CSV table of C-alpha atoms in Angstrom, one decimal:
chain,number,residue,atom,x,y,z
A,1,MET,CA,0.1,-0.1,0.0
A,2,LYS,CA,2.9,2.3,0.2
A,3,PHE,CA,2.5,3.3,-3.8
A,4,LEU,CA,-0.9,4.7,-2.3
A,5,LEU,CA,0.3,6.2,0.8
A,6,LYS,CA,2.8,8.8,-0.8
A,7,PRO,CA,0.2,10.4,-3.7
A,8,LEU,CA,-2.3,10.4,-0.5
A,9,ALA,CA,0.2,12.7,1.6
A,10,VAL,CA,0.9,14.8,-1.4
A,11,SER,CA,-2.9,15.5,-1.8
A,12,ILE,CA,-3.3,16.5,1.7
A,13,ALA,CA,-0.6,18.6,2.0
A,14,LEU,CA,-2.1,20.5,-0.6
A,15,VAL,CA,-4.6,20.8,1.2
A,16,SER,CA,-3.8,21.3,4.5
A,17,MET,CA,-0.8,23.7,4.0
A,18,PRO,CA,-2.6,27.0,4.6
A,19,SER,CA,-2.8,26.7,7.9
A,20,LEU,CA,0.7,26.5,9.0
A,21,ALA,CA,2.1,30.5,8.5
A,22,ALA,CA,0.4,32.4,10.8
A,23,GLY,CA,1.0,33.4,14.7
A,24,THR,CA,0.1,36.4,17.0
A,25,VAL,CA,2.6,39.1,16.9
A,26,LEU,CA,2.3,41.1,20.1
A,27,SER,CA,5.4,43.6,20.5
A,28,GLU,CA,4.5,44.4,24.2
A,29,LEU,CA,4.9,40.9,25.4
A,30,GLY,CA,8.7,41.1,24.4
A,31,SER,CA,8.9,45.1,25.6
A,32,LEU,CA,7.0,44.7,28.8
A,33,ASN,CA,4.4,47.8,28.3
A,34,ALA,CA,0.8,45.8,28.1
A,35,SER,CA,-0.2,48.5,30.8
A,36,THR,CA,0.1,51.2,28.5
A,37,ALA,CA,-1.0,49.7,24.9
A,38,GLY,CA,2.7,49.3,23.6
A,39,ALA,CA,3.1,52.7,24.3
A,40,GLY,CA,6.3,54.4,24.9
A,41,SER,CA,8.5,51.3,24.6
A,42,ALA,CA,11.2,52.5,22.8
A,43,ALA,CA,11.6,56.1,24.4
A,44,ILE,CA,12.3,54.5,28.4
A,45,SER,CA,13.8,51.9,30.3
A,46,GLU,CA,12.0,51.3,33.5
A,47,GLY,CA,14.1,48.1,34.4
A,48,ALA,CA,16.2,45.8,31.9
A,49,GLU,CA,13.1,45.1,29.2
A,50,SER,CA,15.4,47.7,26.9
A,51,ALA,CA,17.8,45.0,26.4
A,52,TYR,CA,14.8,43.6,24.1
A,53,SER,CA,12.8,46.6,23.1
A,54,ASN,CA,15.8,49.4,22.1
A,55,PRO,CA,19.3,48.7,23.1
A,56,ALA,CA,20.1,52.1,22.6
A,57,ALA,CA,17.6,53.0,25.9
A,58,MET,CA,20.2,50.4,28.0
A,59,SER,CA,21.8,53.7,28.4
A,60,LEU,CA,19.6,55.2,31.0
A,61,VAL,CA,20.0,52.3,33.2
A,62,GLU,CA,22.4,53.2,36.1
A,63,LYS,CA,23.1,50.0,38.2
A,64,SER,CA,23.1,46.6,37.1
A,65,THR,CA,19.8,45.6,36.7
A,66,LEU,CA,17.7,42.3,36.4
A,67,THR,CA,14.2,42.1,35.6
A,68,GLY,CA,12.0,38.8,35.2
A,69,SER,CA,7.9,38.7,33.8
A,70,LEU,CA,5.2,36.5,34.1
A,71,GLN,CA,2.1,36.3,32.0
A,72,VAL,CA,-0.6,34.9,30.8
A,73,PHE,CA,-2.0,35.2,27.2
A,74,ASN,CA,-5.6,34.0,26.3
A,75,LEU,CA,-7.4,33.6,23.2
A,76,ASN,CA,-10.7,33.4,22.2
A,77,LEU,CA,-11.1,32.3,18.6
A,78,GLU,CA,-15.1,31.7,18.0
A,79,TYR,CA,-16.3,31.1,14.5
A,80,GLN,CA,-19.8,31.1,13.3
A,81,ASP,CA,-21.0,29.5,10.2
A,82,GLU,CA,-22.9,31.3,7.3
A,83,GLY,CA,-23.3,28.8,4.6
A,84,SER,CA,-20.5,26.5,4.1
A,85,TYR,CA,-21.4,23.7,1.4
A,86,GLY,CA,-19.7,20.5,0.3
A,87,ARG,CA,-17.3,18.7,3.0
A,88,PHE,CA,-17.5,21.9,5.1
A,89,GLY,CA,-21.1,21.5,5.3
A,90,GLY,CA,-23.7,20.9,7.9
A,91,SER,CA,-26.3,22.6,10.0
A,92,ASP,CA,-25.0,20.8,13.5
A,93,SER,CA,-23.9,23.7,15.9
A,94,HIS,CA,-21.1,21.6,17.4
A,95,LEU,CA,-19.5,21.9,13.8
A,96,ASP,CA,-18.1,24.7,14.3
A,97,GLY,CA,-15.9,24.1,16.8
A,98,GLY,CA,-16.6,26.5,19.9
A,99,ASN,CA,-14.1,28.7,21.6
A,100,ALA,CA,-10.8,27.2,19.5
A,101,GLY,CA,-8.6,29.8,21.5
A,102,SER,CA,-6.7,28.4,24.5
A,103,ALA,CA,-4.7,30.4,27.7
A,104,LEU,CA,-1.0,30.5,27.4
A,105,PRO,CA,1.8,30.9,30.5
A,106,LEU,CA,4.5,32.8,29.0
A,107,GLY,CA,7.9,33.8,30.9
A,108,SER,CA,10.8,36.3,29.9
A,109,VAL,CA,13.9,37.7,31.5
A,110,TYR,CA,16.3,40.5,31.0
A,111,TRP,CA,19.7,41.6,32.1
A,112,VAL,CA,21.2,45.1,31.8
A,113,ASN,CA,24.7,45.9,32.9
A,114,PRO,CA,26.6,49.5,32.6
A,115,VAL,CA,30.0,48.7,32.4
A,116,SER,CA,31.3,52.4,32.4
A,117,ASP,CA,29.7,55.6,31.7
A,118,LYS,CA,29.5,55.2,27.9
A,119,TRP,CA,29.0,51.4,27.5
A,120,ALA,CA,26.1,49.2,28.9
A,121,PHE,CA,25.6,45.3,27.8
A,122,GLY,CA,22.4,43.6,27.8
A,123,PHE,CA,20.8,40.0,27.5
A,124,ALA,CA,17.2,39.1,26.9
A,125,MET,CA,14.8,36.2,26.3
A,126,ALA,CA,11.3,36.6,25.5
A,127,SER,CA,8.9,36.0,23.1
A,128,GLN,CA,6.8,38.0,20.6
A,129,GLY,CA,3.9,35.9,19.8
A,130,GLY,CA,2.6,32.7,19.2
A,131,SER,CA,-0.7,30.8,19.0
A,132,SER,CA,-2.4,27.6,20.5
A,133,VAL,CA,-5.3,26.5,18.9
A,134,ASP,CA,-7.9,23.7,18.8
A,135,TYR,CA,-11.2,23.1,17.1
A,136,GLY,CA,-11.2,19.6,18.0
A,137,ASN,CA,-11.8,16.8,15.4
A,138,ASP,CA,-15.1,16.9,14.9
A,139,TRP,CA,-15.4,20.7,13.6
A,140,ARG,CA,-16.4,21.1,9.8
A,141,GLY,CA,-12.8,22.6,8.9
A,142,ALA,CA,-10.9,19.7,10.5
A,143,SER,CA,-9.6,18.8,7.3
A,144,LEU,CA,-7.8,22.0,7.0
A,145,ILE,CA,-6.7,22.3,11.0
A,146,SER,CA,-7.4,20.7,14.0
A,147,SER,CA,-4.9,22.1,16.2
A,148,VAL,CA,-2.1,23.9,15.9
A,149,ASP,CA,0.8,25.1,18.7
A,150,LEU,CA,3.0,28.0,17.4
A,151,VAL,CA,5.5,29.0,19.6
A,152,THR,CA,8.7,31.6,19.3
A,153,VAL,CA,11.3,32.3,21.5
A,154,GLN,CA,14.0,35.0,21.1
A,155,VAL,CA,17.4,35.7,22.4
A,156,ASN,CA,19.0,38.9,22.4
A,157,ALA,CA,22.3,40.0,23.2
A,158,SER,CA,22.8,43.7,23.1
A,159,VAL,CA,25.3,46.5,23.9
A,160,SER,CA,24.7,50.2,23.7
A,161,TYR,CA,27.2,53.2,23.6
A,162,LYS,CA,26.4,56.9,25.0
A,163,VAL,CA,27.6,59.3,22.5
A,164,ASN,CA,27.0,62.3,25.1
A,165,ASP,CA,24.4,63.5,27.5
A,166,GLN,CA,21.6,63.7,24.4
A,167,TRP,CA,22.0,60.7,22.0
A,168,ALA,CA,23.2,57.0,22.5
A,169,VAL,CA,23.1,54.1,19.8
A,170,GLY,CA,22.5,50.4,20.5
A,171,LEU,CA,22.9,47.2,18.6
A,172,GLY,CA,21.3,43.5,19.5
A,173,LEU,CA,22.0,40.4,17.9
A,174,VAL,CA,18.7,38.2,17.8
A,175,SER,CA,18.4,34.5,17.9
A,176,GLU,CA,15.1,33.1,17.1
A,177,TYR,CA,13.6,29.4,17.6
A,178,ALA,CA,10.3,28.8,16.4
A,179,SER,CA,8.6,25.4,16.7
A,180,ILE,CA,4.9,24.2,15.4
A,181,ILE,CA,2.9,21.1,16.0
A,182,GLN,CA,-0.2,20.8,13.8
A,183,THR,CA,-3.0,18.0,13.5
A,184,GLN,CA,-5.6,17.5,10.8
A,185,GLN,CA,-8.4,15.1,10.6
A,186,PHE,CA,-9.4,13.9,7.2
A,187,ALA,CA,-12.3,11.5,8.1
A,188,PRO,CA,-12.5,9.0,10.6
A,189,ASN,CA,-9.6,6.6,9.8
A,190,ILE,CA,-7.0,9.6,8.2
A,191,SER,CA,-5.4,12.1,10.0
A,192,SER,CA,-1.8,13.6,9.8
A,193,GLU,CA,0.2,15.4,12.3
A,194,TYR,CA,3.3,18.2,11.3
A,195,GLU,CA,6.3,18.7,13.6
A,196,ALA,CA,9.0,21.2,12.9
A,197,GLY,CA,11.1,23.4,13.9
A,198,SER,CA,13.8,26.2,12.6
A,199,MET,CA,16.5,28.6,14.1
A,200,GLU,CA,17.1,32.4,12.5
A,201,PHE,CA,19.1,34.9,13.4
A,202,GLY,CA,18.5,39.0,12.8
A,203,VAL,CA,19.3,42.4,14.4
A,204,ASN,CA,17.9,44.8,16.5
A,205,LEU,CA,19.1,48.5,15.8
A,206,GLY,CA,18.5,51.4,18.5
A,207,LEU,CA,18.7,54.9,18.6
A,208,HIS,CA,17.7,57.2,21.6
A,209,TYR,CA,17.8,60.8,22.4
A,210,THR,CA,17.1,62.8,25.4
A,211,ILE,CA,15.9,66.1,24.5
A,212,ASN,CA,15.6,66.8,28.4
A,213,GLU,CA,15.2,64.5,31.7
A,214,ASP,CA,11.3,65.0,31.0
A,215,ASN,CA,11.4,64.4,27.5
A,216,MET,CA,12.7,61.4,25.6
A,217,LEU,CA,12.5,60.1,21.9
A,218,GLY,CA,13.4,56.2,21.0
A,219,LEU,CA,13.8,54.8,17.8
A,220,THR,CA,14.4,51.1,17.0
A,221,VAL,CA,14.6,48.5,13.4
A,222,ARG,CA,14.3,45.1,14.2
A,223,SER,CA,15.1,42.7,10.9
A,224,GLY,CA,12.8,40.7,9.9
A,225,LEU,CA,13.3,36.6,10.0
A,226,ASP,CA,12.5,34.1,7.5
A,227,HIS,CA,12.4,30.8,9.0
A,228,THR,CA,12.2,27.4,7.3
A,229,LEU,CA,10.6,25.0,9.6
A,230,GLU,CA,11.8,21.5,8.7
A,231,GLY,CA,10.5,18.5,10.5
A,232,ASP,CA,8.2,15.7,10.0
A,233,PHE,CA,4.9,15.7,8.1
A,234,ARG,CA,3.0,11.7,9.5
A,235,LEU,CA,0.1,10.3,7.7
A,236,ASN,CA,-1.9,8.0,9.9
A,237,ARG,CA,-4.1,5.8,7.8
A,238,ASN,CA,-6.2,3.2,9.4
A,239,GLY,CA,-3.3,3.3,12.6
A,240,ASN,CA,-0.6,2.7,9.7
A,241,ILE,CA,2.0,5.5,9.6
A,242,GLU,CA,3.9,7.0,6.9
A,243,THR,CA,6.2,9.6,7.7
A,244,TYR,CA,7.6,12.3,5.0
A,245,ASP,CA,10.4,15.1,5.7
A,246,ALA,CA,8.6,18.8,4.9
A,247,SER,CA,9.7,22.1,5.1
A,248,LEU,CA,7.5,25.4,5.5
A,249,GLY,CA,8.5,28.8,5.3
A,250,LEU,CA,7.6,31.5,8.1
A,251,VAL,CA,7.8,35.2,8.0
A,252,ALA,CA,8.7,37.5,11.1
A,253,PRO,CA,8.1,40.6,10.0
A,254,ALA,CA,10.7,43.6,10.2
A,255,ILE,CA,9.3,46.4,12.5
A,256,ILE,CA,9.9,49.7,12.7
A,257,LYS,CA,8.8,51.7,15.9
A,258,MET,CA,9.1,55.3,17.5
A,259,SER,CA,8.2,56.4,20.4
A,260,GLY,CA,8.0,59.5,23.2
A,261,TYR,CA,7.9,60.0,26.6
A,262,HIS,CA,7.1,63.4,27.8
A,263,ALA,CA,6.5,64.4,31.5
A,264,LEU,CA,4.0,67.0,32.0
A,265,ASN,CA,4.6,67.8,35.5
A,266,ASP,CA,5.9,65.9,38.6
A,267,LYS,CA,2.7,63.3,38.7
A,268,PHE,CA,1.7,63.2,35.1
A,269,ALA,CA,3.7,62.1,31.7
A,270,LEU,CA,2.7,61.3,28.1
A,271,LEU,CA,3.8,58.3,26.3
A,272,TRP,CA,3.3,57.4,22.6
A,273,SER,CA,4.4,55.2,19.7
A,274,LEU,CA,4.2,54.4,16.2
A,275,ASP,CA,5.4,51.7,14.2
A,276,TRP,CA,5.2,49.7,11.0
A,277,GLN,CA,5.3,45.8,10.4
A,278,ASP,CA,6.4,44.5,7.0
A,279,TRP,CA,3.7,41.7,6.8
A,280,SER,CA,3.5,42.3,2.9
A,281,LYS,CA,6.3,39.9,2.7
A,282,ASN,CA,3.9,37.2,3.7
A,283,GLN,CA,2.5,36.7,0.4
A,284,SER,CA,2.4,33.4,0.0
A,285,SER,CA,3.1,30.3,2.2
A,286,VAL,CA,4.8,27.2,0.5
A,287,LEU,CA,5.1,23.6,2.1
A,288,ILE,CA,7.5,21.2,0.4
A,289,LEU,CA,7.5,17.4,0.8
A,290,ASP,CA,10.8,16.6,0.5
A,291,GLU,CA,10.7,12.9,-0.2
A,292,THR,CA,8.4,13.5,-3.0
A,293,GLY,CA,9.6,17.0,-4.2
A,294,HIS,CA,6.1,18.1,-4.4
A,295,GLN,CA,5.7,21.4,-3.4
A,296,ALA,CA,2.4,23.7,-2.9
A,297,ASN,CA,1.9,27.7,-3.0
A,298,ILE,CA,-1.1,28.9,-1.2
A,299,ASP,CA,-1.9,33.0,-1.6
A,300,ARG,CA,-1.6,35.1,1.4
A,301,ASN,CA,-1.6,38.2,-0.2
A,302,TRP,CA,-0.8,40.5,3.2
A,303,GLN,CA,0.0,43.9,3.3
A,304,ASP,CA,2.0,46.2,5.4
A,305,THR,CA,0.5,47.0,8.9
A,306,TYR,CA,0.6,50.0,10.9
A,307,SER,CA,-0.4,50.4,14.8
A,308,ALA,CA,-0.4,53.9,16.9
A,309,SER,CA,-0.6,54.0,20.8
A,310,LEU,CA,-1.2,56.4,23.2
A,311,GLY,CA,-0.2,56.1,27.1
A,312,MET,CA,0.1,57.8,30.4
A,313,HIS,CA,1.6,57.4,33.8
A,314,TYR,CA,0.2,59.1,36.9
A,315,GLN,CA,2.0,59.1,39.9
A,316,VAL,CA,-0.2,58.9,42.5
A,317,SER,CA,2.5,58.7,45.6
A,318,PRO,CA,6.0,58.2,45.8
A,319,GLN,CA,5.7,54.6,45.7
A,320,TRP,CA,2.7,53.9,43.6
A,321,ARG,CA,2.2,54.9,39.7
A,322,LEU,CA,-0.8,54.2,37.8
A,323,GLU,CA,-0.9,53.3,34.0
A,324,PHE,CA,-3.3,53.2,31.3
A,325,GLY,CA,-3.2,53.2,27.2
A,326,VAL,CA,-5.1,52.6,24.2
A,327,GLY,CA,-3.9,51.9,20.5
A,328,TYR,CA,-5.1,50.5,16.9
A,329,GLU,CA,-3.3,48.3,14.5
A,330,SER,CA,-4.5,48.1,10.9
A,331,SER,CA,-5.1,44.4,9.7
A,332,PRO,CA,-2.8,42.7,6.9
A,333,LEU,CA,-5.9,42.1,5.3
A,334,SER,CA,-8.2,44.8,3.7
A,335,ASP,CA,-12.1,44.6,4.4
A,336,SER,CA,-12.0,43.9,0.9
A,337,ALA,CA,-14.5,40.7,0.2
A,338,ASP,CA,-11.9,40.0,-2.4
A,339,ASN,CA,-9.8,39.2,0.7
A,340,THR,CA,-12.0,36.5,2.2
A,341,PRO,CA,-10.7,33.7,0.2
A,342,ASN,CA,-7.0,34.4,2.1
A,343,GLN,CA,-8.3,34.1,5.5
A,344,TYR,CA,-7.5,30.9,7.1
A,345,PRO,CA,-8.7,28.8,10.5
A,346,ASP,CA,-5.3,29.0,11.4
A,347,LEU,CA,-5.6,32.8,13.0
A,348,PRO,CA,-8.0,34.5,11.1
A,349,VAL,CA,-6.6,38.1,11.3
A,350,ASP,CA,-8.3,41.6,11.4
A,351,GLU,CA,-7.6,45.1,13.2
A,352,ILE,CA,-6.6,44.9,16.5
A,353,ILE,CA,-7.9,47.7,19.1
A,354,ARG,CA,-5.7,47.5,22.9
A,355,VAL,CA,-7.0,48.6,26.1
A,356,GLY,CA,-4.2,48.2,28.8
A,357,THR,CA,-3.7,49.5,32.5
A,358,GLY,CA,-1.5,48.7,35.2
A,359,ALA,CA,0.2,49.8,38.6
A,360,THR,CA,4.0,49.8,39.7
A,361,TYR,CA,4.7,49.6,43.1
A,362,GLN,CA,8.4,51.1,43.9
A,363,ALA,CA,9.0,48.8,47.3
A,364,THR,CA,12.2,49.5,47.9
A,365,GLU,CA,15.1,51.7,46.3
A,366,ASN,CA,16.5,48.6,44.4
A,367,PHE,CA,13.3,47.0,44.0
A,368,SER,CA,9.8,47.4,42.3
A,369,ILE,CA,6.8,45.3,40.9
A,370,ASN,CA,4.8,46.1,38.0
A,371,PHE,CA,1.1,44.4,37.5
A,372,PHE,CA,-0.5,45.0,34.3
A,373,VAL,CA,-3.9,43.8,32.1
A,374,GLU,CA,-4.7,44.2,28.4
A,375,TYR,CA,-7.7,43.7,26.5
A,376,LEU,CA,-7.2,43.2,22.7
A,377,ASP,CA,-10.2,43.1,20.6
A,378,LEU,CA,-8.8,41.3,17.6
A,379,GLY,CA,-11.7,42.1,15.3
A,380,THR,CA,-14.5,39.8,13.6
A,381,PRO,CA,-12.5,38.8,10.2
A,382,GLU,CA,-14.8,36.5,7.6
A,383,ILE,CA,-14.0,33.9,5.5
A,384,HIS,CA,-14.3,31.7,2.5
A,385,TYR,CA,-12.2,29.4,2.2
A,386,GLU,CA,-12.9,27.5,-1.4
A,387,GLY,CA,-11.5,23.9,-1.1
A,388,LEU,CA,-11.6,21.0,-3.5
A,389,ALA,CA,-14.8,19.2,-5.1
A,390,ASN,CA,-16.9,22.5,-5.0
A,391,SER,CA,-16.8,22.7,-1.3
A,392,ALA,CA,-16.2,26.4,0.9
A,393,LEU,CA,-15.7,27.4,4.6
A,394,VAL,CA,-17.9,30.2,4.6
A,395,GLY,CA,-18.5,31.9,7.9
A,396,GLN,CA,-17.4,34.9,10.5
A,397,TYR,CA,-15.3,34.9,13.4
A,398,ASN,CA,-15.8,36.9,16.6
A,399,ASN,CA,-12.2,37.2,18.7
A,400,ASP,CA,-10.4,38.7,21.4
A,401,ALA,CA,-7.3,38.3,23.9
A,402,GLY,CA,-6.5,39.2,27.2
A,403,ILE,CA,-2.6,39.7,28.7
A,404,ALA,CA,-2.2,39.6,32.3
A,405,GLY,CA,1.1,40.0,34.4
A,406,ILE,CA,3.4,40.6,36.8
A,407,THR,CA,7.1,42.1,36.1
A,408,MET,CA,9.6,42.6,38.9
A,409,ASN,CA,13.0,44.6,38.6
A,410,TRP,CA,16.1,44.2,41.0
A,411,GLN,CA,18.7,46.6,41.1
A,412,PHE,CA,22.5,45.5,42.0
């Protein structure tokens, strides 16, 4: 039966491949500024997080500083059918899959060490995104995706140089590991699992300008990463498992961010950020089954995204500070009906609206703790994916997410 399984595996890959190329990219997960909805991240250094967010801002750190953060990212992904047909059809509501999102625990650690009044070195290990989606094996689109777990972890080694009292520059060397596990259920007796990983390298360039102690600006340029996730595609047919070498392209976009910090008085400060993400590089996804030489190209047709956020700090007392922020990010797919075929159930995309709040407690001169929560409205993207044999998955999502966490800073 091996000569039958190989062409079957190729055809399954052609159908399921679109579900393997998207994840949530939320820069506030690594920059630790969810309490201001992402505002101000490149302009300030509250602890050692600048080793990740803007290496030039490490020049603001006066003592050796260690920062640790624990977070929970909760994703809600709810699909409602609007007339799917063919193999995606069926009137039972359980076929819609319920809430396919889940809660992910996250952690990050940062360290900055000023070695002179000019030079500082830093280290960061954090994640700026991923996804964990589980529709179950019985939902109407299970032949495209039953579940997917995409995880990314970045390690940044950074250095900053203080040119003078106003200007500082920084460089970070980035290594990112990405891994994916995805399952599909094609029929009661036919399923598959794809498991792969990749390591890629890039740079993070930073510039920081101190107008005065109450007004600061920061600019960062983070290079894009082009992962080639290499691993195994396993096809299970009636308990007989065939394994094929497979590879998949995954894009982490280049990001340019500019931020500002402006203290209006001794209690109130405004923060802002503007950024651009190079998602137009994600025009298609390519899955290659190396053993057979077959490959599939599926159009994504994404466009660049832009975001803006505005936040505030309010110093209630010498020990307590309140924080708040709102933000907006454009969608990598326009609202045009022509784009509904480019949505996929791995993570349907739309505009993002952010609202964050939190508080910082300065327990001692050398120790502070920050509590934060952020709500993200991920929109209501529509999907009209056309499959084989006159079939289409037609519906709409109602998506949102939440982030909650705690950050601690120690100075030595």
